[in-house]
mmCIF file of C-alpha atoms and ligand atoms in Angstrom:
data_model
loop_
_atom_site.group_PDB
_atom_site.id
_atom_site.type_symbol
_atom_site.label_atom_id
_atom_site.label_comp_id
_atom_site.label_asym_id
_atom_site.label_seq_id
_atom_site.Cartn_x
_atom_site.Cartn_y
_atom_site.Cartn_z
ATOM 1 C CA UNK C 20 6.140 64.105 -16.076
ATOM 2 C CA UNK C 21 6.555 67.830 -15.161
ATOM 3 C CA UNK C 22 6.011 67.469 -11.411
ATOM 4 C CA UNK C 23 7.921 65.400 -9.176
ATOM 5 C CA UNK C 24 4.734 63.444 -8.318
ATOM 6 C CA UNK C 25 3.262 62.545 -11.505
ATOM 7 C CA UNK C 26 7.358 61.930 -12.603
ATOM 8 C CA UNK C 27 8.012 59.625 -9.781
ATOM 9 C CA UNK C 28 4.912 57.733 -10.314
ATOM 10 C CA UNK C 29 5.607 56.802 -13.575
ATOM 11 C CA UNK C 30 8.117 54.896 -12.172
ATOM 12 C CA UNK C 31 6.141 53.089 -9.662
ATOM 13 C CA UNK C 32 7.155 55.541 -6.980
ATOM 14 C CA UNK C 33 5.855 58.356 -4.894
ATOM 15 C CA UNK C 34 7.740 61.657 -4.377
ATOM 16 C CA UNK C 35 6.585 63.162 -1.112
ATOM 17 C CA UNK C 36 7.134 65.955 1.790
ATOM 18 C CA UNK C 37 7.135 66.878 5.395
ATOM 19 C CA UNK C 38 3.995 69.099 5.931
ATOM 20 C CA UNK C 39 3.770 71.390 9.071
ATOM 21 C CA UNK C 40 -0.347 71.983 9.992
ATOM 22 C CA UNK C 41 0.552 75.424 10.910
ATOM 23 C CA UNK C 42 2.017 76.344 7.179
ATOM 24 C CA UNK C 43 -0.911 75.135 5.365
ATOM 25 C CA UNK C 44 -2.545 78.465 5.562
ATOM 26 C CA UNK C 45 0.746 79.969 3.480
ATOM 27 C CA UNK C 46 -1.030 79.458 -0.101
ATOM 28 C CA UNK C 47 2.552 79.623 -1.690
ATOM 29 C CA UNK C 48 3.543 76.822 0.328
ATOM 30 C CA UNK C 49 0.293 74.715 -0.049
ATOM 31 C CA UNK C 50 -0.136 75.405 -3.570
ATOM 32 C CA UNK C 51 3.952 73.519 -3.993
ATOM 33 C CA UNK C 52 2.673 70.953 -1.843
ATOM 34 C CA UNK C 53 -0.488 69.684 -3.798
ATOM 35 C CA UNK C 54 1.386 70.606 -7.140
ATOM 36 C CA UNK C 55 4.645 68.981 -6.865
ATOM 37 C CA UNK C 56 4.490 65.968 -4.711
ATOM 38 C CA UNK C 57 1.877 62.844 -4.442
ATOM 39 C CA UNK C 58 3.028 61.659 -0.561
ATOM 40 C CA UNK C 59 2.756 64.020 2.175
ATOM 41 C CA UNK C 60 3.588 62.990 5.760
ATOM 42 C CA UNK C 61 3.634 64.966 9.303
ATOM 43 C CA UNK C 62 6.393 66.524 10.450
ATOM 44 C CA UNK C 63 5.598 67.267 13.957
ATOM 45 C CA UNK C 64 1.683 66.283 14.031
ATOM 46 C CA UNK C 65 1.510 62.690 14.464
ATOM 47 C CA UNK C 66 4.364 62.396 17.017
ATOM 48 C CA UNK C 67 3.919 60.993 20.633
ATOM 49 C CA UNK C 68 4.038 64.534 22.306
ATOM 50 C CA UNK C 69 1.178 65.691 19.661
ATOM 51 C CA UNK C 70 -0.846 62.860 19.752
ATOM 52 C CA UNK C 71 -1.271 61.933 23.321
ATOM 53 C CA UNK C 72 -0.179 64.797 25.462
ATOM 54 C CA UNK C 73 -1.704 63.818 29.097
ATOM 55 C CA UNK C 74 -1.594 59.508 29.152
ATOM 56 C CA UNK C 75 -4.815 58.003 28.043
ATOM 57 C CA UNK C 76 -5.808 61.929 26.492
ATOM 58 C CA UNK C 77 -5.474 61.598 22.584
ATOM 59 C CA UNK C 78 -5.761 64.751 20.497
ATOM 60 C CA UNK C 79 -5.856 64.200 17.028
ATOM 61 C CA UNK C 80 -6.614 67.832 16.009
ATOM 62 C CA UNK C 81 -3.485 68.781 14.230
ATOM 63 C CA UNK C 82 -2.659 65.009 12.932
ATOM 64 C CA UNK C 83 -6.432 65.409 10.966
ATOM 65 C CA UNK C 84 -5.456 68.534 9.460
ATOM 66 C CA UNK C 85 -2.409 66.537 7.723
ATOM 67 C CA UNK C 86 -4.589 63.854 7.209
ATOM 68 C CA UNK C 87 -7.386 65.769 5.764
ATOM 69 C CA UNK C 88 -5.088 67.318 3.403
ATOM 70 C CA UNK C 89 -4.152 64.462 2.269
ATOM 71 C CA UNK C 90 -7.611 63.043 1.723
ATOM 72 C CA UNK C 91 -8.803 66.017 0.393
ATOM 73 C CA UNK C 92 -5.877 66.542 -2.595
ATOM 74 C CA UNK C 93 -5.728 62.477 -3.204
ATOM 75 C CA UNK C 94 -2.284 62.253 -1.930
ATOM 76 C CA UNK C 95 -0.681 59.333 -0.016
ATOM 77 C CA UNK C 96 -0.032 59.439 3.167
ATOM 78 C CA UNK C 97 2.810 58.307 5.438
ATOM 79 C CA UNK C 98 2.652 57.874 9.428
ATOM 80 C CA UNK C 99 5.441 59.326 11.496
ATOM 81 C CA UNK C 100 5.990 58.503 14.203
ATOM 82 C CA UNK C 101 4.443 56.089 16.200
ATOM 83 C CA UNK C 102 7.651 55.560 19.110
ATOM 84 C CA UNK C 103 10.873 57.673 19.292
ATOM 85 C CA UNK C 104 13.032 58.789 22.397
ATOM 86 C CA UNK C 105 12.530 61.975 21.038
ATOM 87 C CA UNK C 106 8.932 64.716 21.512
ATOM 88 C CA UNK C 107 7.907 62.393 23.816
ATOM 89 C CA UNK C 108 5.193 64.047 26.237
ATOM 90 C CA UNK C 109 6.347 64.783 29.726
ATOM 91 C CA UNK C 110 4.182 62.110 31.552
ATOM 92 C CA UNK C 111 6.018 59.282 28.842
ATOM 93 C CA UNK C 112 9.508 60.365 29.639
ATOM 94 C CA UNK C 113 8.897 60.211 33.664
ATOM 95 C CA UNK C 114 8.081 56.534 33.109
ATOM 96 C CA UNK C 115 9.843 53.591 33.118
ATOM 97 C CA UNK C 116 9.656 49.797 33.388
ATOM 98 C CA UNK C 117 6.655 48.124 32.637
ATOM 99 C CA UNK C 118 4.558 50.974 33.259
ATOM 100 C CA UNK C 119 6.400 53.045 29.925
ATOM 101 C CA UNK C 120 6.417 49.591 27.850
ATOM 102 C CA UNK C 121 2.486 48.944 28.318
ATOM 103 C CA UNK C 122 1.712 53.161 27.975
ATOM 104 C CA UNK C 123 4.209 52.684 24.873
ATOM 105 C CA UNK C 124 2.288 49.742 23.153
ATOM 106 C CA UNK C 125 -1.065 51.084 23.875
ATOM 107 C CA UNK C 126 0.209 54.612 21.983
ATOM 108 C CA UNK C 127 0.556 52.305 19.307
ATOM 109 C CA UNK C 128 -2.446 50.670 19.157
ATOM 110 C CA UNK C 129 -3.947 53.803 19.731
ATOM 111 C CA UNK C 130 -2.567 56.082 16.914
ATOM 112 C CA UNK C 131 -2.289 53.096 14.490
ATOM 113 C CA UNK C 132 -6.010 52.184 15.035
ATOM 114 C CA UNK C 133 -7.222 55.952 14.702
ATOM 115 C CA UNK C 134 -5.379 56.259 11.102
ATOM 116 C CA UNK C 135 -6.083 52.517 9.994
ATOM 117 C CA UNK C 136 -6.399 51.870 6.253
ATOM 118 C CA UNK C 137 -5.000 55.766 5.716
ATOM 119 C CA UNK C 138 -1.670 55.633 5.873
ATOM 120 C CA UNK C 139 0.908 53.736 3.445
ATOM 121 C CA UNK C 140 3.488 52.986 5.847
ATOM 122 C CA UNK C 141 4.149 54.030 9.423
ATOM 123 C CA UNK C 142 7.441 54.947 10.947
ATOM 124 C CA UNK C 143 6.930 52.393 13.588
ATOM 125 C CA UNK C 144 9.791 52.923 15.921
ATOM 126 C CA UNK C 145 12.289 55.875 14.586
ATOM 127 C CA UNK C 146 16.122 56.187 15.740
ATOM 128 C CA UNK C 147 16.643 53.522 17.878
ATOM 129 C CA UNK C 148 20.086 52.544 17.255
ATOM 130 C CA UNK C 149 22.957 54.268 18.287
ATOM 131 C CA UNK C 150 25.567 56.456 15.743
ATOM 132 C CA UNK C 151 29.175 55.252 16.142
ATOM 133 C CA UNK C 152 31.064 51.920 15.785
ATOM 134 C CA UNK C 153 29.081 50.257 17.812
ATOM 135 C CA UNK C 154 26.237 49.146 15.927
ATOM 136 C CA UNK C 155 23.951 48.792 18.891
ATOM 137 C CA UNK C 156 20.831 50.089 20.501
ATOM 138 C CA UNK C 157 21.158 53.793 21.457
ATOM 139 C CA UNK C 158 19.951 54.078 25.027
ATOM 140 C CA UNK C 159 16.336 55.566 26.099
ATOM 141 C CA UNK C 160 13.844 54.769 28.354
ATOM 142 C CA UNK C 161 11.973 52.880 25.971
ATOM 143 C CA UNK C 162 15.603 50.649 25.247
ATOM 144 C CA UNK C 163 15.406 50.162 29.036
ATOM 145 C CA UNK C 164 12.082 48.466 29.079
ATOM 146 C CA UNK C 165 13.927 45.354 27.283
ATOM 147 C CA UNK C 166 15.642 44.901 23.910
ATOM 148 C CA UNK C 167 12.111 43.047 22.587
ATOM 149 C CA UNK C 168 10.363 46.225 22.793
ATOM 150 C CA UNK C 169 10.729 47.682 18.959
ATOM 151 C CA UNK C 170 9.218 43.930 17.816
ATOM 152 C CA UNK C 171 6.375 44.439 20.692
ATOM 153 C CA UNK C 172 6.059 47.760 18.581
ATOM 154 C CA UNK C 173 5.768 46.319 15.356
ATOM 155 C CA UNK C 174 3.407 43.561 16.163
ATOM 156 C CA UNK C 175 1.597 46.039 17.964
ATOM 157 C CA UNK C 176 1.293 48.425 15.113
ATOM 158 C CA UNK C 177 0.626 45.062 12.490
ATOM 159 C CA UNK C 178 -2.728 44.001 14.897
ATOM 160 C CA UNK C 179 -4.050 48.070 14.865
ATOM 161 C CA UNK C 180 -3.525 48.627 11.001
ATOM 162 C CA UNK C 181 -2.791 45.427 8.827
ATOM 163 C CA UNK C 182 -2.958 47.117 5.410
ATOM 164 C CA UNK C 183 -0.033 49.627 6.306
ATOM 165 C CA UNK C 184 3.635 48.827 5.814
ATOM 166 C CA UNK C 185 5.488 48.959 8.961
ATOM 167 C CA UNK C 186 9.204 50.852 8.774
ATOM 168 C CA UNK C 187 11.965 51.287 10.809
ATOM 169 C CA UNK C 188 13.561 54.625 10.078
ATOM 170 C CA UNK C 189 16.158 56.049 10.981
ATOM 171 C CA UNK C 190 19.675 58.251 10.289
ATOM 172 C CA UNK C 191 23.028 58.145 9.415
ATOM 173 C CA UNK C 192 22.598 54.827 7.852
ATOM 174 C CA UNK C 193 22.930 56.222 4.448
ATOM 175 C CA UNK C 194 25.902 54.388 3.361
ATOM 176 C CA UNK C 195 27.242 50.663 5.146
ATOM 177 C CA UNK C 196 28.762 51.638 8.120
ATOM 178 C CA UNK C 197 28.278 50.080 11.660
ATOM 179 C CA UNK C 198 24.863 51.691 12.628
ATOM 180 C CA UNK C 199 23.379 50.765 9.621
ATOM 181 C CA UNK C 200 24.974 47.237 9.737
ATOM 182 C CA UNK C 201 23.070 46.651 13.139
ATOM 183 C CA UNK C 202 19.808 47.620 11.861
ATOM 184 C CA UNK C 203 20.730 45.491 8.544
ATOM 185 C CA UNK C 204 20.920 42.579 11.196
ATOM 186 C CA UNK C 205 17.971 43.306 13.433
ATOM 187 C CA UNK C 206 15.847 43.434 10.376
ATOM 188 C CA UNK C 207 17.632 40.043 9.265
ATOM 189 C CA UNK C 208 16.539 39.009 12.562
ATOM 190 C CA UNK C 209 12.942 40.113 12.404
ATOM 191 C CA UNK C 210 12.326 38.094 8.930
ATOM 192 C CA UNK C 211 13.690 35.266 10.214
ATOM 193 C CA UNK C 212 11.509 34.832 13.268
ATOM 194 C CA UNK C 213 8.364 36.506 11.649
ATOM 195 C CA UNK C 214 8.244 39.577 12.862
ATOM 196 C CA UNK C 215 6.161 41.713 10.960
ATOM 197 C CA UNK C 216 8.320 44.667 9.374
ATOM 198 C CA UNK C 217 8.061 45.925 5.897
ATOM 199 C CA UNK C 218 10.543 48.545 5.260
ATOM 200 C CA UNK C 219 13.215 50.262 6.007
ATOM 201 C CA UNK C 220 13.243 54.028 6.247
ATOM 202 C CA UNK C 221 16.592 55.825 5.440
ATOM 203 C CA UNK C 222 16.203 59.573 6.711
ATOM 204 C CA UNK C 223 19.112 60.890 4.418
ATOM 205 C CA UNK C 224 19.684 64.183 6.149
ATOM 206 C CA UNK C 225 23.234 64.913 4.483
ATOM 207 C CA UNK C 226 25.480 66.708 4.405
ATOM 208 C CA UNK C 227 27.825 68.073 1.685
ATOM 209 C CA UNK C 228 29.219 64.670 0.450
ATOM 210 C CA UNK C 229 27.204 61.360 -0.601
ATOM 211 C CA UNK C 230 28.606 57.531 1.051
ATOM 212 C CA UNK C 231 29.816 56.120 -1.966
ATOM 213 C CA UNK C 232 27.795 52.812 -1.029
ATOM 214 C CA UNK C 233 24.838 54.697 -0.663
ATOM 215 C CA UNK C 234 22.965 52.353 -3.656
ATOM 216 C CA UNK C 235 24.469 49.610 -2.603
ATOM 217 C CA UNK C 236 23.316 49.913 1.289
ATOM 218 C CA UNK C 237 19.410 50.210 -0.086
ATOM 219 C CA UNK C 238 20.257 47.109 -2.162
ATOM 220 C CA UNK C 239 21.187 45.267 0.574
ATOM 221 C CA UNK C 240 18.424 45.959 2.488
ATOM 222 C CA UNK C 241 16.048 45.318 -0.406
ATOM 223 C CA UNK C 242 17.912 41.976 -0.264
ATOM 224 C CA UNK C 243 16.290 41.210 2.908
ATOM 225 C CA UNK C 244 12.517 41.034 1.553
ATOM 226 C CA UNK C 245 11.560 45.018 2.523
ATOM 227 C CA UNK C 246 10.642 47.862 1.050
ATOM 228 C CA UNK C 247 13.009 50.604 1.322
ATOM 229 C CA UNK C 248 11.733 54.132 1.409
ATOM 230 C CA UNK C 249 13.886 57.828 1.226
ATOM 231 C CA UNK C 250 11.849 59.234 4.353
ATOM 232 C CA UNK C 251 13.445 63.117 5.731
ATOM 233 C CA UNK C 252 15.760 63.678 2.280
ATOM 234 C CA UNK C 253 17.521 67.304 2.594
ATOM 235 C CA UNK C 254 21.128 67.949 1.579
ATOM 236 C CA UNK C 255 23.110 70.835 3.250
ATOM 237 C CA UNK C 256 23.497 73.550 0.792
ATOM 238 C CA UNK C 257 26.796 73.774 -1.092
ATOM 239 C CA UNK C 258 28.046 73.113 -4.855
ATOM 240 C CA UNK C 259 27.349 69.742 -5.141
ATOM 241 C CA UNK C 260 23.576 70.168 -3.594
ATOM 242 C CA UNK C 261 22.050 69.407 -7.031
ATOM 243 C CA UNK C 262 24.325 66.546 -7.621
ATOM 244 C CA UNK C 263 23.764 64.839 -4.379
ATOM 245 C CA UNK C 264 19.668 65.344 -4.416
ATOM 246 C CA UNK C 265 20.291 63.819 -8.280
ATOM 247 C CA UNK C 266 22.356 60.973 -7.057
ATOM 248 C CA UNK C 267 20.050 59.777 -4.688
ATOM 249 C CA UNK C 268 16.817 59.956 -6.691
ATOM 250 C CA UNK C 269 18.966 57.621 -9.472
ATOM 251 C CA UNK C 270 20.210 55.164 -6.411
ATOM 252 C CA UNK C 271 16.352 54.843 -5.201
ATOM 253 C CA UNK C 272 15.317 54.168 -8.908
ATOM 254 C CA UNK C 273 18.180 51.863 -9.419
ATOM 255 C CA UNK C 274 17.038 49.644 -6.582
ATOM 256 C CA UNK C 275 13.155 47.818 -7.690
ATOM 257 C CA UNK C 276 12.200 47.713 -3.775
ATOM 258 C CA UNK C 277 13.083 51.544 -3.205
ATOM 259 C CA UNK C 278 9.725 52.452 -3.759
ATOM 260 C CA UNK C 279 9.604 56.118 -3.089
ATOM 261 C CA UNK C 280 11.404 59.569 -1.828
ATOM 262 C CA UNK C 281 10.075 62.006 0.950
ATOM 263 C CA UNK C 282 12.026 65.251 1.290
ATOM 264 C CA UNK C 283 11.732 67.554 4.477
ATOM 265 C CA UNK C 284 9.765 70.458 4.373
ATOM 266 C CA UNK C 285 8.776 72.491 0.730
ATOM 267 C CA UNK C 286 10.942 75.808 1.064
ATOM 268 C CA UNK C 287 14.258 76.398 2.375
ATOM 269 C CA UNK C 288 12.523 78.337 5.096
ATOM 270 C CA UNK C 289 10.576 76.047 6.102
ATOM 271 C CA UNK C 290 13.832 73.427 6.411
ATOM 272 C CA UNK C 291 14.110 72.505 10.493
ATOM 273 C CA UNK C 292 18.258 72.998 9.537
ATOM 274 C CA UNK C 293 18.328 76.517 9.952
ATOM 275 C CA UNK C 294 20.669 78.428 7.479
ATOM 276 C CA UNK C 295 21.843 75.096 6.076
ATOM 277 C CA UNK C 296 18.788 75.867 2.357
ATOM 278 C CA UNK C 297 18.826 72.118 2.206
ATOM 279 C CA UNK C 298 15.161 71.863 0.341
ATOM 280 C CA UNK C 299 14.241 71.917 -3.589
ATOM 281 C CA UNK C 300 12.253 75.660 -3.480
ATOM 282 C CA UNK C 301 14.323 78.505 -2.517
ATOM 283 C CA UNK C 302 12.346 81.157 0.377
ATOM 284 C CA UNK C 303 10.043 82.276 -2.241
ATOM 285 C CA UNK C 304 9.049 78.926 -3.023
ATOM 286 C CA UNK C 305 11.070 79.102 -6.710
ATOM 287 C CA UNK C 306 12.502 76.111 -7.935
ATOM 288 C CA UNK C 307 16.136 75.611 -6.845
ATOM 289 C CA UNK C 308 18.705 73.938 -9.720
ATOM 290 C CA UNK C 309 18.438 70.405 -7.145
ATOM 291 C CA UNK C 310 14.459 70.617 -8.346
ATOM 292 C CA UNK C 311 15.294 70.791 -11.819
ATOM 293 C CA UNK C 312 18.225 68.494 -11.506
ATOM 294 C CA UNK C 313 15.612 65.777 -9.597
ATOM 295 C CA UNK C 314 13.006 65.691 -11.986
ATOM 296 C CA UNK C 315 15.478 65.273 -14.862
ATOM 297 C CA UNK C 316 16.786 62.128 -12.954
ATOM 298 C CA UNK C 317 13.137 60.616 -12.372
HETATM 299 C C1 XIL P 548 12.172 67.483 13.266
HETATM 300 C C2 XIL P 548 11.198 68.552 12.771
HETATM 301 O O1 XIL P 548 11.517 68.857 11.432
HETATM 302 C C3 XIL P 548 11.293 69.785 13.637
HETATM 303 O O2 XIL P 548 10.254 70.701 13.296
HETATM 304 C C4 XIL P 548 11.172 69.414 15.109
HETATM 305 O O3 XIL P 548 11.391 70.568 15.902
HETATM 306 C C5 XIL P 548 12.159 68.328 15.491
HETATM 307 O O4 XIL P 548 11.974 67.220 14.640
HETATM 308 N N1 XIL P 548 14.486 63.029 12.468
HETATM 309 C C6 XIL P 548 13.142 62.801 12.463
HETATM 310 C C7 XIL P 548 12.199 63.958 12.368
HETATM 311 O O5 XIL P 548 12.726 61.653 12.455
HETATM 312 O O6 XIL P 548 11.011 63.727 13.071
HETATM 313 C C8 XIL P 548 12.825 65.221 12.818
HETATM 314 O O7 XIL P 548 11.923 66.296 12.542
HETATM 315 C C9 XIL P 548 14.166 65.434 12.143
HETATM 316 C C10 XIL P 548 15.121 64.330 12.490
#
């Protein structure tokens, strides 16, 4: 193929990208989004903060614009994302208890229901374990309301939209190390008492060096009976940018149950990593030698 859409799906894949509502005006950057990629997902629009800003008060406004540009350019569409510790509105994070759990699991419902039979796979619960040795839950008000409530999440999110794949997604867990160990064994966990969870959703925001076990962490995962799914890919800029971006596409391709690659954000100046020129289109939205060096690996 000659786009990374069209060459991913060749393989059975998508090739997708972060999408901010208020750049779709930018014809530059719209034109590289409907061109070049086949996935698109939100990168701020479908959050908690966005999506239900007073409790009980949805506002779907900006999510729709994603959604309609998906719809409208045939692109697939992924959710993100539906709970997080993170751009949560003000009224979530002054909760606690059961109070935060039921206002959580209703957001769910909520959001899930509104997109049902749209999206491919939702980020059901993002970042919820801890970086370090640990390998445990990282602590939030929504870890407070009990340990059960990312599976009250996912059943949640299975009863509002049964034709999506569910994900957990989340950082740092791009090689085996103890974080990604613990969601390795909570997703272990989760198949063996039926709890409804599809894939796995490894952000990939790296840095200048890939894990060596990077292929070998999706593998095991794939192991487990889910999907696994490249979901935030950007890769600090340095000399082995195209190399790394490279590496990765060949390690998702490698792997039968990777089944696709989202990077974040279209131009370098769009990237959320300030200064860091992480993306595949330079400011001008050319293509950067990890573009070139991506397709060639599809
Ligand atoms: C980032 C967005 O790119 C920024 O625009 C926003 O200010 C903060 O969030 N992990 C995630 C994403 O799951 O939602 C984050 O996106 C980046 C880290």
């Amino acid at each position: 193929g000659t786009t990374l859409g069209a060459s991913a799906a060749e393989k059975g894949r998508y090739f997708g990208v972060a999408i901010a509502a208020g750049r779709l005006s930018d014809s530059t950057y719209s034109t590289i989004a409907r061109t070049e990629f086949n996935s698109i997902v939100a990168e701020n629009e479908m959050k908690w903060d966005a999506t239900e800003p007073q409790q009980g008060q949805f506002n779907f406004t900006n999510a729709d614009r994603i959604a309609n540009f998906a719809a409208t350019n045939g692109k697939l569409l992924r959710g993100h994302a539906l709970l997080w510790h993170a751009q949560q509105p003000g009224w979530a994070q002054n909760l606690s208890g059961t109070a935060l759990r039921n206002a959580a699991i209703n957001h769910v419902t909520r959001v899930a229901t509104q997109y049902r039979g749209k999206i491919h796979s939702w980020d059901v619960v993002n970042e919820a374990f801890a970086d370090g040795s640990g390998g445990g839950r990282r602590d939030s008000n929504l870890q407070r309301t009990g340990n059960d409530w990312i599976e009250a999440a996912f059943r949640a999110a299975r009863a509002a939209d049964p034709g999506a794949k569910l994900c957990y997604n989340d950082y740092n867990t791009d090689g085996i190390n103890a974080k990604s160990t613990g969601i390795y064994n909570m997703v272990r966990d989760f198949k063996a008492r039926g709890v409804p969870i599809d894939c796995v959703g490894l952000q990939s925001h790296l840095g200048t060096s890939l894990d060596s076990t990077y292929q070998q962490n999706i593998q095991r995962f794939a192991d487990l009976g889910v999907d696994v799914q490249i979901t935030e890919l950007d890769v600090q800029q340095g000399n082995n940018q195209a190399n790394i971006f490279a590496s990765v596409t060949r390690a998702c391709l490698a792997v039968a149950r990777c089944t696709g690659i989202t990077v974040w954000g279209v131009r370098d100046s769009d990237s959320w990593r300030t200064g860091q020129n992480p993306l595949l289109f330079d400011a001008s939205g050319n293509k950067k030698a990890a573009y070139t060096s991506v397709l060639n690996a599809l």
